[in-house]
Tab-separated table of C-alpha atoms (C1' of nucleotides) in Angstrom:
chain	number	residue	atom	x	y	z
A	1	MET	CA	-0.446	-0.105	0.065
A	2	SER	CA	2.470	2.260	1.124
A	3	PRO	CA	4.772	3.294	-1.920
A	4	SER	CA	8.120	3.189	-0.140
A	5	SER	CA	10.766	2.498	-2.180
A	6	HIS	CA	12.480	-0.135	-0.205
A	7	HIS	CA	15.592	1.176	-0.336
A	8	ARG	CA	18.870	-1.346	-0.706
A	9	ARG	CA	22.334	0.093	0.224
A	10	SER	CA	24.384	0.450	-2.889
A	11	GLY	CA	26.413	-1.990	-4.141
A	12	ARG	CA	27.616	-5.462	-1.809
A	13	SER	CA	26.459	-5.575	1.566
A	14	GLU	CA	23.094	-6.730	1.809
A	15	HIS	CA	22.395	-4.661	4.757
A	16	CYS	CA	18.611	-4.801	5.107
A	17	PRO	CA	17.335	-2.031	7.814
A	18	ARG	CA	14.829	-3.070	9.906
A	19	TRP	CA	12.971	0.256	9.742
A	20	ARG	CA	13.501	3.993	7.521
A	21	ARG	CA	12.616	7.205	9.481
A	22	ARG	CA	10.237	8.747	7.838
A	23	ALA	CA	8.882	10.397	10.605
A	24	GLU	CA	7.505	13.268	8.284
A	25	ALA	CA	4.701	10.494	6.695
A	26	ARG	CA	4.247	8.557	9.364
A	27	PRO	CA	0.933	10.291	10.919
A	28	ASP	CA	-1.188	10.002	7.505
A	29	ASP	CA	0.332	5.697	7.929
A	30	ILE	CA	-1.077	5.592	11.514
A	31	LEU	CA	-4.397	7.596	10.263
A	32	ASP	CA	-4.719	5.090	7.161
A	33	ALA	CA	-4.344	1.797	9.349
A	34	ALA	CA	-6.313	3.123	12.110
A	35	GLU	CA	-8.915	3.916	9.584
A	36	ALA	CA	-8.896	0.570	8.854
A	37	CYS	CA	-8.808	-1.003	12.581
A	38	PHE	CA	-11.542	1.173	13.658
A	39	LEU	CA	-13.782	0.341	11.061
A	40	GLU	CA	-13.795	-3.634	10.943
A	41	GLU	CA	-13.631	-3.921	14.626
A	42	GLY	CA	-14.617	-0.567	16.196
A	43	TYR	CA	-12.560	2.232	18.658
A	44	ALA	CA	-12.682	-0.329	21.698
A	45	GLY	CA	-12.235	-3.361	19.687
A	46	ALA	CA	-8.997	-1.758	17.375
A	47	THR	CA	-5.761	-2.360	19.777
A	48	VAL	CA	-2.992	0.063	19.203
A	49	GLU	CA	-0.645	-2.850	18.347
A	50	ARG	CA	-2.369	-3.504	15.106
A	51	ILE	CA	-2.781	-0.352	14.374
A	52	ALA	CA	0.197	0.404	14.239
A	53	ARG	CA	1.721	-3.218	12.967
A	54	GLY	CA	-1.046	-2.079	10.267
A	55	ALA	CA	1.179	1.314	9.290
A	56	GLY	CA	4.821	-0.845	9.779
A	57	ILE	CA	5.687	0.440	12.477
A	58	SER	CA	5.463	-0.632	16.468
A	59	LYS	CA	3.174	0.535	19.294
A	60	GLY	CA	5.849	2.830	21.154
A	61	ALA	CA	6.325	4.885	17.579
A	62	VAL	CA	3.155	5.502	17.734
A	63	TYR	CA	2.800	7.514	20.836
A	64	LEU	CA	5.491	9.916	19.686
A	65	TYR	CA	2.816	11.532	16.994
A	66	PHE	CA	-0.166	10.886	19.092
A	67	GLU	CA	-1.046	11.615	22.365
A	68	SER	CA	-3.441	8.403	22.925
A	69	LYS	CA	-5.253	5.921	21.465
A	70	GLU	CA	-8.616	8.783	21.486
A	71	ALA	CA	-6.528	11.471	19.759
A	72	MET	CA	-5.850	9.398	16.701
A	73	LEU	CA	-9.538	8.737	16.412
A	74	VAL	CA	-10.050	12.338	16.623
A	75	ALA	CA	-7.470	13.027	14.621
A	76	LEU	CA	-8.459	10.577	11.947
A	77	ILE	CA	-12.426	11.926	11.737
A	78	ARG	CA	-10.460	15.959	11.438
A	79	ARG	CA	-8.126	14.692	8.568
A	80	SER	CA	-11.946	12.922	6.650
A	81	VAL	CA	-13.852	16.381	7.138
A	82	ALA	CA	-10.534	18.102	5.718
A	83	LYS	CA	-10.558	16.200	2.746
A	84	LEU	CA	-14.117	16.294	2.483
A	85	ALA	CA	-14.466	19.347	2.106
A	86	GLU	CA	-11.637	19.689	-0.023
A	87	ALA	CA	-13.622	17.848	-2.509
A	88	ALA	CA	-16.504	19.813	-2.364
A	89	ALA	CA	-15.076	22.932	-2.878
A	90	ALA	CA	-13.143	21.275	-5.767
A	91	ARG	CA	-16.462	19.921	-7.550
A	92	LEU	CA	-18.118	23.463	-6.645
A	93	ASP	CA	-15.791	25.126	-8.171
A	94	ALA	CA	-15.622	22.779	-11.542
A	95	GLN	CA	-19.413	23.590	-11.652
A	96	GLY	CA	-19.298	27.137	-10.858
A	97	GLN	CA	-22.641	28.678	-9.224
A	98	ASP	CA	-25.619	27.118	-11.612
A	99	GLU	CA	-28.537	28.769	-10.887
A	100	ASP	CA	-31.003	26.123	-11.954
A	101	PRO	CA	-32.039	24.763	-8.749
A	102	VAL	CA	-32.845	21.153	-10.304
A	103	THR	CA	-29.603	20.815	-12.468
A	104	ALA	CA	-28.038	21.960	-9.189
A	105	LEU	CA	-29.289	19.143	-6.714
A	106	ARG	CA	-28.605	17.302	-9.768
A	107	GLU	CA	-24.906	18.090	-9.227
A	108	ALA	CA	-25.272	17.637	-5.269
A	109	GLY	CA	-25.911	14.123	-5.992
A	110	GLY	CA	-23.046	13.632	-7.765
A	111	LEU	CA	-21.045	14.338	-4.742
A	112	PHE	CA	-22.939	12.477	-2.893
A	113	ARG	CA	-21.991	9.558	-5.401
A	114	ALA	CA	-18.873	10.077	-4.801
A	115	VAL	CA	-18.692	10.014	-1.036
A	116	LEU	CA	-20.629	6.791	-1.204
A	117	ALA	CA	-18.392	5.136	-4.228
A	118	ASP	CA	-15.160	5.687	-2.526
A	119	PRO	CA	-15.387	3.296	0.388
A	120	HIS	CA	-12.403	5.415	2.154
A	121	MET	CA	-14.383	8.358	2.031
A	122	PHE	CA	-17.627	6.750	3.587
A	123	ALA	CA	-15.435	5.570	6.329
A	124	ALA	CA	-15.330	8.618	8.749
A	125	PRO	CA	-19.038	8.591	8.653
A	126	ARG	CA	-19.566	5.054	9.881
A	127	ILE	CA	-17.223	5.646	12.490
A	128	VAL	CA	-18.341	8.400	13.472
A	129	LEU	CA	-22.147	6.935	13.734
A	130	ALA	CA	-20.650	3.976	15.828
A	131	GLU	CA	-18.867	5.651	18.165
A	132	ALA	CA	-21.047	9.007	18.921
A	133	GLY	CA	-22.041	7.104	21.653
A	134	ARG	CA	-19.189	7.198	23.788
A	135	PHE	CA	-17.468	10.291	21.841
A	136	PRO	CA	-19.709	13.364	21.041
A	137	GLN	CA	-17.076	15.572	20.194
A	138	LEU	CA	-16.909	13.399	16.894
A	139	ALA	CA	-20.354	14.291	16.120
A	140	GLU	CA	-20.068	17.599	17.051
A	141	ILE	CA	-17.164	17.942	14.763
A	142	TYR	CA	-18.677	16.278	11.516
A	143	ARG	CA	-22.037	18.885	12.617
A	144	ARG	CA	-20.041	21.219	13.068
A	145	GLU	CA	-17.845	21.131	9.759
A	146	VAL	CA	-19.926	19.071	7.126
A	147	ILE	CA	-23.653	18.816	8.109
A	148	ASP	CA	-23.980	22.302	9.269
A	149	VAL	CA	-22.652	23.180	5.890
A	150	ALA	CA	-24.519	21.094	3.354
A	151	MET	CA	-27.602	20.965	5.312
A	152	PRO	CA	-28.169	24.846	4.728
A	153	ALA	CA	-27.067	24.442	1.262
A	154	ALA	CA	-29.304	22.223	0.397
A	155	VAL	CA	-32.884	23.925	1.843
A	156	ARG	CA	-31.626	27.522	0.618
A	157	LEU	CA	-31.440	25.572	-2.898
A	158	ILE	CA	-34.854	23.657	-2.267
A	159	ARG	CA	-35.894	27.525	-1.404
A	160	ARG	CA	-35.071	29.036	-4.444
A	161	GLY	CA	-37.009	25.958	-6.334
A	162	GLN	CA	-39.848	26.912	-4.040
A	163	GLU	CA	-39.738	30.691	-4.398
A	164	GLN	CA	-39.305	30.336	-8.422
A	165	GLY	CA	-42.465	28.302	-8.364
A	166	VAL	CA	-40.531	25.210	-9.386
A	167	PHE	CA	-40.768	22.843	-6.307
A	168	ARG	CA	-44.097	22.526	-4.282
A	169	ALA	CA	-44.335	23.770	-0.687
A	170	VAL	CA	-42.984	21.394	1.303
A	171	ASP	CA	-40.710	22.014	4.632
A	172	PRO	CA	-37.213	22.173	2.631
A	173	GLN	CA	-35.939	20.759	5.608
A	174	VAL	CA	-37.636	17.553	5.438
A	175	ALA	CA	-37.042	17.903	1.457
A	176	ALA	CA	-33.392	17.508	2.130
A	177	ARG	CA	-33.402	14.841	4.570
A	178	SER	CA	-35.469	12.373	1.518
A	179	LEU	CA	-32.631	13.324	-0.932
A	180	ILE	CA	-29.984	12.275	1.322
A	181	GLY	CA	-31.939	8.980	3.092
A	182	GLY	CA	-31.780	7.564	0.186
A	183	VAL	CA	-28.185	7.784	-0.466
A	184	LEU	CA	-27.418	7.436	3.439
A	185	VAL	CA	-29.692	4.353	3.200
A	186	GLN	CA	-27.652	2.727	-0.039
A	187	ALA	CA	-24.139	2.964	1.740
A	188	LEU	CA	-25.068	1.522	4.817
A	189	TRP	CA	-26.368	-1.856	2.815
A	190	ARG	CA	-23.626	-1.637	0.990
A	191	SER	CA	-21.383	-1.703	4.153
A	192	VAL	CA	-23.367	-4.081	6.538
A	193	PHE	CA	-26.256	-5.938	4.457
A	194	ALA	CA	-24.379	-6.985	1.322
A	195	ARG	CA	-24.044	-10.072	-0.130
A	196	ASP	CA	-22.083	-11.701	-2.675
A	197	ASP	CA	-24.957	-14.351	-4.352
A	198	GLU	CA	-27.192	-11.093	-5.549
A	199	PRO	CA	-26.147	-8.392	-8.231
A	200	ALA	CA	-24.516	-5.385	-6.722
A	201	PRO	CA	-27.295	-2.505	-8.087
A	202	ASP	CA	-24.778	-0.041	-9.862
A	203	PRO	CA	-24.380	2.987	-7.509
A	204	GLU	CA	-25.062	5.670	-10.426
A	205	ALA	CA	-27.962	4.318	-11.590
A	206	PHE	CA	-29.179	4.425	-8.133
A	207	ILE	CA	-28.458	7.982	-7.376
A	208	GLU	CA	-29.739	8.164	-10.481
A	209	THR	CA	-33.070	6.967	-9.610
A	210	HIS	CA	-33.182	8.292	-6.585
A	211	LEU	CA	-33.054	11.453	-7.902
A	212	ASP	CA	-35.609	10.987	-10.577
A	213	ILE	CA	-38.346	10.413	-7.450
A	214	VAL	CA	-37.650	13.021	-4.798
A	215	LEU	CA	-36.776	16.007	-7.661
A	216	ASN	CA	-39.882	15.116	-9.037
A	217	GLY	CA	-41.921	14.166	-5.774
A	218	LEU	CA	-41.265	17.915	-5.142
A	219	CYS	CA	-42.099	19.518	-8.429
A	220	GLU	CA	-45.688	21.207	-8.955
A	221	ARG	CA	-47.673	18.743	-11.326
A	222	LYS	CA	-47.819	20.248	-14.516
A	223	ALA	CA	-52.133	20.070	-14.231
A	224	ALA	CA	-54.165	19.878	-11.332
B	1	MET	CA	-41.460	-3.741	39.257
B	2	SER	CA	-41.593	-7.755	40.482
B	3	PRO	CA	-45.067	-8.759	42.043
B	4	SER	CA	-43.677	-10.717	44.932
B	5	SER	CA	-45.150	-11.108	48.052
B	6	HIS	CA	-41.972	-9.414	50.147
B	7	HIS	CA	-42.372	-11.937	53.074
B	8	ARG	CA	-41.391	-10.999	56.381
B	9	ARG	CA	-40.438	-12.904	58.990
B	10	SER	CA	-43.528	-11.958	61.356
B	11	GLY	CA	-43.113	-9.526	64.027
B	12	ARG	CA	-40.735	-7.168	64.598
B	13	SER	CA	-37.353	-7.738	62.843
B	14	GLU	CA	-36.814	-5.015	59.994
B	15	HIS	CA	-34.579	-7.628	57.667
B	16	CYS	CA	-34.432	-6.783	54.458
B	17	PRO	CA	-32.949	-9.743	51.915
B	18	ARG	CA	-29.874	-8.424	49.855
B	19	TRP	CA	-32.288	-9.985	47.071
B	20	ARG	CA	-34.448	-12.245	45.638
B	21	ARG	CA	-35.146	-14.971	43.036
B	22	ARG	CA	-36.660	-14.062	40.469
B	23	ALA	CA	-35.468	-16.959	37.912
B	24	GLU	CA	-38.063	-16.037	35.430
B	25	ALA	CA	-37.560	-12.342	35.628
B	26	ARG	CA	-34.093	-12.217	35.075
B	27	PRO	CA	-32.930	-12.750	31.235
B	28	ASP	CA	-35.521	-9.925	29.622
B	29	ASP	CA	-33.399	-8.071	32.936
B	30	ILE	CA	-30.167	-8.354	31.605
B	31	LEU	CA	-30.726	-8.200	28.130
B	32	ASP	CA	-32.250	-4.302	29.443
B	33	ALA	CA	-29.747	-3.672	31.048
B	34	ALA	CA	-27.349	-5.153	28.176
B	35	GLU	CA	-28.955	-2.940	25.424
B	36	ALA	CA	-28.449	0.468	27.512
B	37	CYS	CA	-24.776	-0.622	28.143
B	38	PHE	CA	-24.320	-1.565	24.121
B	39	LEU	CA	-26.188	1.408	22.825
B	40	GLU	CA	-24.083	3.631	25.419
B	41	GLU	CA	-20.875	2.382	25.333
B	42	GLY	CA	-20.554	-0.512	21.681
B	43	TYR	CA	-20.376	-3.805	22.769
B	44	ALA	CA	-16.458	-4.682	23.186
B	45	GLY	CA	-16.679	-1.196	25.261
B	46	ALA	CA	-19.675	-2.553	27.955
B	47	THR	CA	-18.251	-4.453	31.195
B	48	VAL	CA	-20.352	-7.908	32.718
B	49	GLU	CA	-20.342	-6.024	35.474
B	50	ARG	CA	-21.969	-2.880	34.800
B	51	ILE	CA	-24.462	-4.834	32.463
B	52	ALA	CA	-25.320	-6.870	35.958
B	53	ARG	CA	-25.105	-3.812	37.828
B	54	GLY	CA	-27.772	-2.220	35.424
B	55	ALA	CA	-29.266	-5.534	35.878
B	56	GLY	CA	-29.455	-5.112	39.491
B	57	ILE	CA	-27.592	-8.775	40.875
B	58	SER	CA	-23.782	-9.993	40.208
B	59	LYS	CA	-21.775	-10.429	37.389
B	60	GLY	CA	-21.740	-14.045	38.387
B	61	ALA	CA	-25.322	-14.279	37.707
B	62	VAL	CA	-25.334	-13.337	34.381
B	63	TYR	CA	-23.651	-16.182	33.878
B	64	LEU	CA	-26.582	-18.647	35.349
B	65	TYR	CA	-28.594	-17.312	31.950
B	66	PHE	CA	-26.321	-16.805	29.271
B	67	GLU	CA	-23.541	-18.650	28.229
B	68	SER	CA	-21.147	-15.445	27.003
B	69	LYS	CA	-21.250	-11.633	26.984
B	70	GLU	CA	-21.547	-12.714	23.019
B	71	ALA	CA	-24.352	-15.064	23.505
B	72	MET	CA	-26.125	-11.738	25.179
B	73	LEU	CA	-25.969	-9.775	21.752
B	74	VAL	CA	-27.203	-12.162	19.651
B	75	ALA	CA	-30.415	-12.766	22.414
B	76	LEU	CA	-30.876	-9.300	22.771
B	77	ILE	CA	-31.003	-8.741	18.698
B	78	ARG	CA	-33.275	-12.278	18.268
B	79	ARG	CA	-35.465	-10.866	20.686
B	80	SER	CA	-35.949	-7.472	19.326
B	81	VAL	CA	-36.536	-8.936	15.765
B	82	ALA	CA	-39.314	-10.830	17.227
B	83	LYS	CA	-41.015	-7.961	18.877
B	84	LEU	CA	-40.636	-6.114	15.833
B	85	ALA	CA	-42.081	-9.055	13.863
B	86	GLU	CA	-45.246	-9.257	16.133
B	87	ALA	CA	-45.550	-5.176	16.103
B	88	ALA	CA	-46.098	-5.352	12.206
B	89	ALA	CA	-48.587	-8.344	12.378
B	90	ALA	CA	-50.528	-6.931	14.732
B	91	ARG	CA	-50.836	-4.330	12.456
B	92	LEU	CA	-51.187	-5.773	9.225
B	93	ASP	CA	-54.137	-7.839	11.082
B	94	ALA	CA	-56.083	-4.288	12.326
B	95	GLN	CA	-55.755	-2.561	8.970
B	96	GLY	CA	-56.894	-5.754	7.016
B	97	GLN	CA	-55.229	-6.538	3.356
B	98	ASP	CA	-55.808	-2.214	1.704
B	99	GLU	CA	-55.437	-2.682	-1.922
B	100	ASP	CA	-54.492	0.558	-2.917
B	101	PRO	CA	-50.912	0.263	-3.353
B	102	VAL	CA	-50.591	4.109	-1.915
B	103	THR	CA	-52.749	3.819	1.062
B	104	ALA	CA	-51.032	1.061	1.839
B	105	LEU	CA	-47.617	2.280	1.587
B	106	ARG	CA	-48.987	5.359	3.947
B	107	GLU	CA	-50.064	2.825	6.281
B	108	ALA	CA	-46.113	1.030	6.276
B	109	GLY	CA	-45.143	4.806	6.945
B	110	GLY	CA	-47.090	4.762	10.063
B	111	LEU	CA	-45.731	1.450	11.372
B	112	PHE	CA	-41.963	2.951	10.866
B	113	ARG	CA	-42.977	6.289	12.368
B	114	ALA	CA	-43.902	3.850	15.772
B	115	VAL	CA	-40.508	2.594	15.047
B	116	LEU	CA	-38.641	5.430	15.279
B	117	ALA	CA	-40.899	7.238	17.974
B	118	ASP	CA	-39.802	3.763	19.979
B	119	PRO	CA	-35.993	4.472	21.118
B	120	HIS	CA	-36.274	0.648	22.394
B	121	MET	CA	-37.107	-0.836	19.095
B	122	PHE	CA	-34.337	1.514	17.419
B	123	ALA	CA	-32.372	0.185	19.569
B	124	ALA	CA	-31.873	-2.922	18.301
B	125	PRO	CA	-30.867	-1.575	13.998
B	126	ARG	CA	-28.588	0.592	15.806
B	127	ILE	CA	-26.468	-1.737	17.847
B	128	VAL	CA	-26.409	-4.064	14.571
B	129	LEU	CA	-25.133	-1.598	12.442
B	130	ALA	CA	-22.274	-0.581	14.904
B	131	GLU	CA	-21.282	-4.498	15.044
B	132	ALA	CA	-22.029	-6.017	12.153
B	133	GLY	CA	-18.900	-6.081	11.415
B	134	ARG	CA	-17.174	-7.774	14.203
B	135	PHE	CA	-20.403	-10.382	14.578
B	136	PRO	CA	-21.812	-10.673	10.693
B	137	GLN	CA	-24.284	-13.142	12.394
B	138	LEU	CA	-26.637	-10.154	14.035
B	139	ALA	CA	-26.625	-8.957	10.505
B	140	GLU	CA	-27.115	-11.958	8.603
B	141	ILE	CA	-30.320	-12.593	11.909
B	142	TYR	CA	-31.826	-8.815	10.851
B	143	ARG	CA	-31.138	-9.795	7.210
B	144	ARG	CA	-32.994	-12.710	7.268
B	145	GLU	CA	-35.981	-12.036	9.614
B	146	VAL	CA	-36.841	-8.534	8.874
B	147	ILE	CA	-35.035	-7.096	5.964
B	148	ASP	CA	-35.707	-10.180	3.269
B	149	VAL	CA	-39.726	-9.608	5.087
B	150	ALA	CA	-40.294	-6.366	5.076
B	151	MET	CA	-38.616	-5.120	1.721
B	152	PRO	CA	-40.103	-7.761	-0.829
B	153	ALA	CA	-43.516	-6.797	0.527
B	154	ALA	CA	-42.985	-3.120	-0.722
B	155	VAL	CA	-41.425	-3.968	-3.979
B	156	ARG	CA	-44.380	-5.834	-4.433
B	157	LEU	CA	-46.686	-2.708	-3.481
B	158	ILE	CA	-44.758	-0.465	-5.800
B	159	ARG	CA	-45.128	-3.475	-8.905
B	160	ARG	CA	-48.545	-3.430	-8.489
B	161	GLY	CA	-48.935	-0.046	-8.345
B	162	GLN	CA	-46.698	0.056	-11.440
B	163	GLU	CA	-49.271	-2.522	-13.247
B	164	GLN	CA	-52.203	-0.494	-12.487
B	165	GLY	CA	-50.634	2.308	-14.066
B	166	VAL	CA	-50.790	4.284	-10.464
B	167	PHE	CA	-46.706	5.061	-10.579
B	168	ARG	CA	-43.694	5.409	-13.067
B	169	ALA	CA	-41.580	2.562	-14.086
B	170	VAL	CA	-38.587	2.959	-11.798
B	171	ASP	CA	-36.588	0.337	-10.530
B	172	PRO	CA	-38.961	-0.798	-7.497
B	173	GLN	CA	-36.052	-1.877	-5.095
B	174	VAL	CA	-34.858	1.647	-5.664
B	175	ALA	CA	-38.115	3.140	-4.758
B	176	ALA	CA	-38.263	1.003	-1.739
B	177	ARG	CA	-34.966	2.546	-0.033
B	178	SER	CA	-35.555	6.148	-1.066
B	179	LEU	CA	-39.027	5.522	1.346
B	180	ILE	CA	-37.016	3.891	3.774
B	181	GLY	CA	-34.044	5.958	3.379
B	182	GLY	CA	-36.135	9.384	4.585
B	183	VAL	CA	-37.011	7.187	7.858
B	184	LEU	CA	-33.414	6.038	8.588
B	185	VAL	CA	-31.770	9.393	7.959
B	186	GLN	CA	-33.887	11.089	10.290
B	187	ALA	CA	-33.791	8.333	13.201
B	188	LEU	CA	-30.000	8.404	13.119
B	189	TRP	CA	-29.776	12.108	13.309
B	190	ARG	CA	-32.382	12.186	16.374
B	191	SER	CA	-29.947	9.826	18.299
B	192	VAL	CA	-26.893	11.163	16.900
B	193	PHE	CA	-26.327	14.881	16.131
B	194	ALA	CA	-29.694	16.190	17.701
B	195	ARG	CA	-28.877	19.218	20.152
B	196	ASP	CA	-31.224	20.342	22.683
B	197	ASP	CA	-31.159	24.210	21.335
B	198	GLU	CA	-33.295	23.018	18.354
B	199	PRO	CA	-36.817	22.173	17.293
B	200	ALA	CA	-36.733	18.719	17.556
B	201	PRO	CA	-39.117	18.112	13.770
B	202	ASP	CA	-42.101	16.442	14.988
B	203	PRO	CA	-41.669	13.053	13.304
B	204	GLU	CA	-45.376	12.515	12.519
B	205	ALA	CA	-44.775	15.775	10.476
B	206	PHE	CA	-41.897	14.728	9.448
B	207	ILE	CA	-43.001	11.258	8.157
B	208	GLU	CA	-46.101	12.583	6.568
B	209	THR	CA	-44.058	15.310	4.680
B	210	HIS	CA	-41.212	12.630	3.340
B	211	LEU	CA	-44.299	10.561	2.515
B	212	ASP	CA	-46.051	12.811	0.686
B	213	ILE	CA	-42.473	13.520	-1.735
B	214	VAL	CA	-41.722	10.308	-2.604
B	215	LEU	CA	-45.277	9.210	-3.087
B	216	ASN	CA	-45.782	12.352	-5.182
B	217	GLY	CA	-42.220	11.590	-7.051
B	218	LEU	CA	-43.265	7.467	-7.843
B	219	CYS	CA	-46.568	8.812	-9.196
B	220	GLU	CA	-47.286	9.646	-12.683
B	221	ARG	CA	-47.706	13.333	-14.034
B	222	LYS	CA	-51.285	13.679	-14.970
B	223	ALA	CA	-50.097	15.880	-17.839
B	224	ALA	CA	-46.729	15.748	-19.657
C	1	DC	C1'	-47.646	-23.700	62.962
C	2	DC	C1'	-42.441	-24.613	63.874
C	3	DT	C1'	-39.074	-26.890	63.133
C	4	DT	C1'	-35.360	-29.628	59.743
C	5	DA	C1'	-33.415	-30.621	55.576
C	6	DC	C1'	-32.730	-29.855	50.935
C	7	DT	C1'	-32.698	-26.759	46.478
C	8	DA	C1'	-31.544	-23.059	43.638
C	9	DA	C1'	-30.775	-17.934	42.533
C	10	DC	C1'	-26.694	-15.285	44.250
C	11	DT	C1'	-22.161	-13.718	45.578
C	12	DG	C1'	-18.040	-11.613	44.753
C	13	DA	C1'	-13.014	-12.806	45.091
C	14	DC	C1'	-9.814	-14.740	41.918
C	15	DC	C1'	-7.407	-15.919	37.401
C	16	DG	C1'	-5.850	-16.145	33.081
C	17	DG	C1'	-5.542	-13.133	29.609
C	18	DT	C1'	-5.314	-8.804	26.908
C	19	DC	C1'	-4.448	-4.039	26.670
C	20	DA	C1'	-2.980	0.730	26.409
C	21	DG	C1'	0.813	4.127	27.666
C	22	DT	C1'	6.186	3.958	29.222
C	23	DT	C1'	10.909	3.550	29.050
C	24	DA	C1'	15.461	2.093	28.269
C	25	DG	C1'	17.973	1.514	25.078
C	26	DT	C1'	19.507	0.529	19.616
C	27	DA	C1'	19.823	1.562	14.318
C	28	DA	C1'	19.619	5.058	11.257
C	29	DC	C1'	20.902	9.260	9.363
C	30	DA	C1'	24.245	13.801	9.830
D	1	DT	C1'	29.925	11.648	17.362
D	2	DG	C1'	24.901	13.633	18.170
D	3	DT	C1'	20.576	13.496	17.342
D	4	DT	C1'	16.504	11.920	16.580
D	5	DA	C1'	13.418	8.149	14.638
D	6	DC	C1'	12.712	3.614	16.803
D	7	DT	C1'	12.149	-0.420	18.957
D	8	DA	C1'	11.057	-4.148	22.280
D	9	DA	C1'	10.494	-5.246	26.810
D	10	DC	C1'	7.809	-4.145	30.512
D	11	DT	C1'	3.592	-2.320	33.772
D	12	DG	C1'	-0.286	-1.750	35.759
D	13	DA	C1'	-5.536	-1.700	35.099
D	14	DC	C1'	-8.670	-3.896	33.148
D	15	DC	C1'	-11.951	-7.032	32.189
D	16	DG	C1'	-14.250	-12.103	30.464
D	17	DG	C1'	-15.316	-15.914	32.596
D	18	DT	C1'	-15.295	-19.567	36.974
D	19	DC	C1'	-16.232	-21.186	41.078
D	20	DA	C1'	-16.510	-22.467	46.346
D	21	DG	C1'	-19.326	-20.391	49.326
D	22	DT	C1'	-23.960	-17.796	51.058
D	23	DT	C1'	-28.367	-16.908	51.145
D	24	DA	C1'	-33.965	-16.745	49.754
D	25	DG	C1'	-37.284	-19.469	49.037
D	26	DT	C1'	-39.261	-24.023	50.113
D	27	DA	C1'	-41.582	-28.402	51.429
D	28	DA	C1'	-41.626	-32.235	53.929
D	29	DG	C1'	-42.076	-34.000	59.068
D	30	DG	C1'	-43.362	-33.269	63.537
DNA sequence: CCTTACTAACTGACCGGTCAGTTAGTAACA
DNA sequence: TGTTACTAACTGACCGGTCAGTTAGTAAGG
């Protein structure tokens, strides 16, 4: 996984170093390993020793970079939130400010699809869901940095659609959750109940149909 | 709580027994306490000692009723699934076989609302979500007993609506998930991100609006 | 009734094992 | 050689599970 080019002392001596000094790269390596462990075994079930081995170092080294196991968890969520914000910003930049609410919401669906398709990005929300009970600060971070940004944006779009007479007059909060819900249930499904013997529905097609249903449900009837 | 006639040695002595024999009631007491602990601290984080104290007995007594901590978890999920099936059957009996798909789906929404409103019933799904990674058999139970029953029923209803020309021709699997998703996101929201300082949206009104949006989105347009 | 003899529900101390976190020492690099 | 990154052995605390002993309840015999 790590791209570390296994360096061998030039020429003769087969001296293979037992480890390399990589102070800058370590934190990310550790968080990658921690993410995998927390996902598979939960926070309490994961051990620092296994996380360290996953990152290719010893347990003691982990504590050179993180105060505690809990600090790893918080840093992991922070990193994921930052990445998500970055990806969202890039996408919004790329498409510019779309003035049509329907198109804009479809575009937002594309972002969700990206999150959905990338298990790496969906890992953090899943961990937050699982551990929010014992670590309320995780939920707090996610809420402040992601939800309190994304939800109002969606609500604004829906409200604009309503003002333009495109959408019916339903509670925009509920509408936003109806939109998100389909994606969430799909993602949870895939990560919890998915079975090998049944055809995994194409996420792309799923999002397409889901948006079609909900946006259609939001639209005014052309005729009574 | 217990109806056991507290027998007092005749006359004077205020002898209050340190514990009472309640063999029949114990398993449910223990599972109640386990549910609360697993919800709050996760399976790995919960301790048998705390579960026992929550049930009002000592740790040793727990092992008179359950083989192991894991057996408690499995029994807990089984009990919840049985209760859910019971509630669903009762509701379906009460309303009879409604032939109109739209009405039937709205009725199904009522069942979801019941699950949503009762934190006791939502506890088990939440635990399954959190622990499915380490205990696939939990997901298996839930899938076999709940999802593989509920999803086909919803899909059948939607398909019937399509045959009657009421619903548009979208993938019924996706439509079913769109319906469920809104409820799920609401429930997760309340249990993870809910904050005291904001008005909790009325679950009744939420379900109403969500069903309105999705069912409307499923319906054929009256006019192109 | 009251004692006595018994059953089984329950307790709490204990054990083997595990894990988060620490530290003394070593290998890598400048 | 000195500094820094890292390892491996260690510690103390905790936890799941066990078990020898205790106590609530019961029923037979007087």
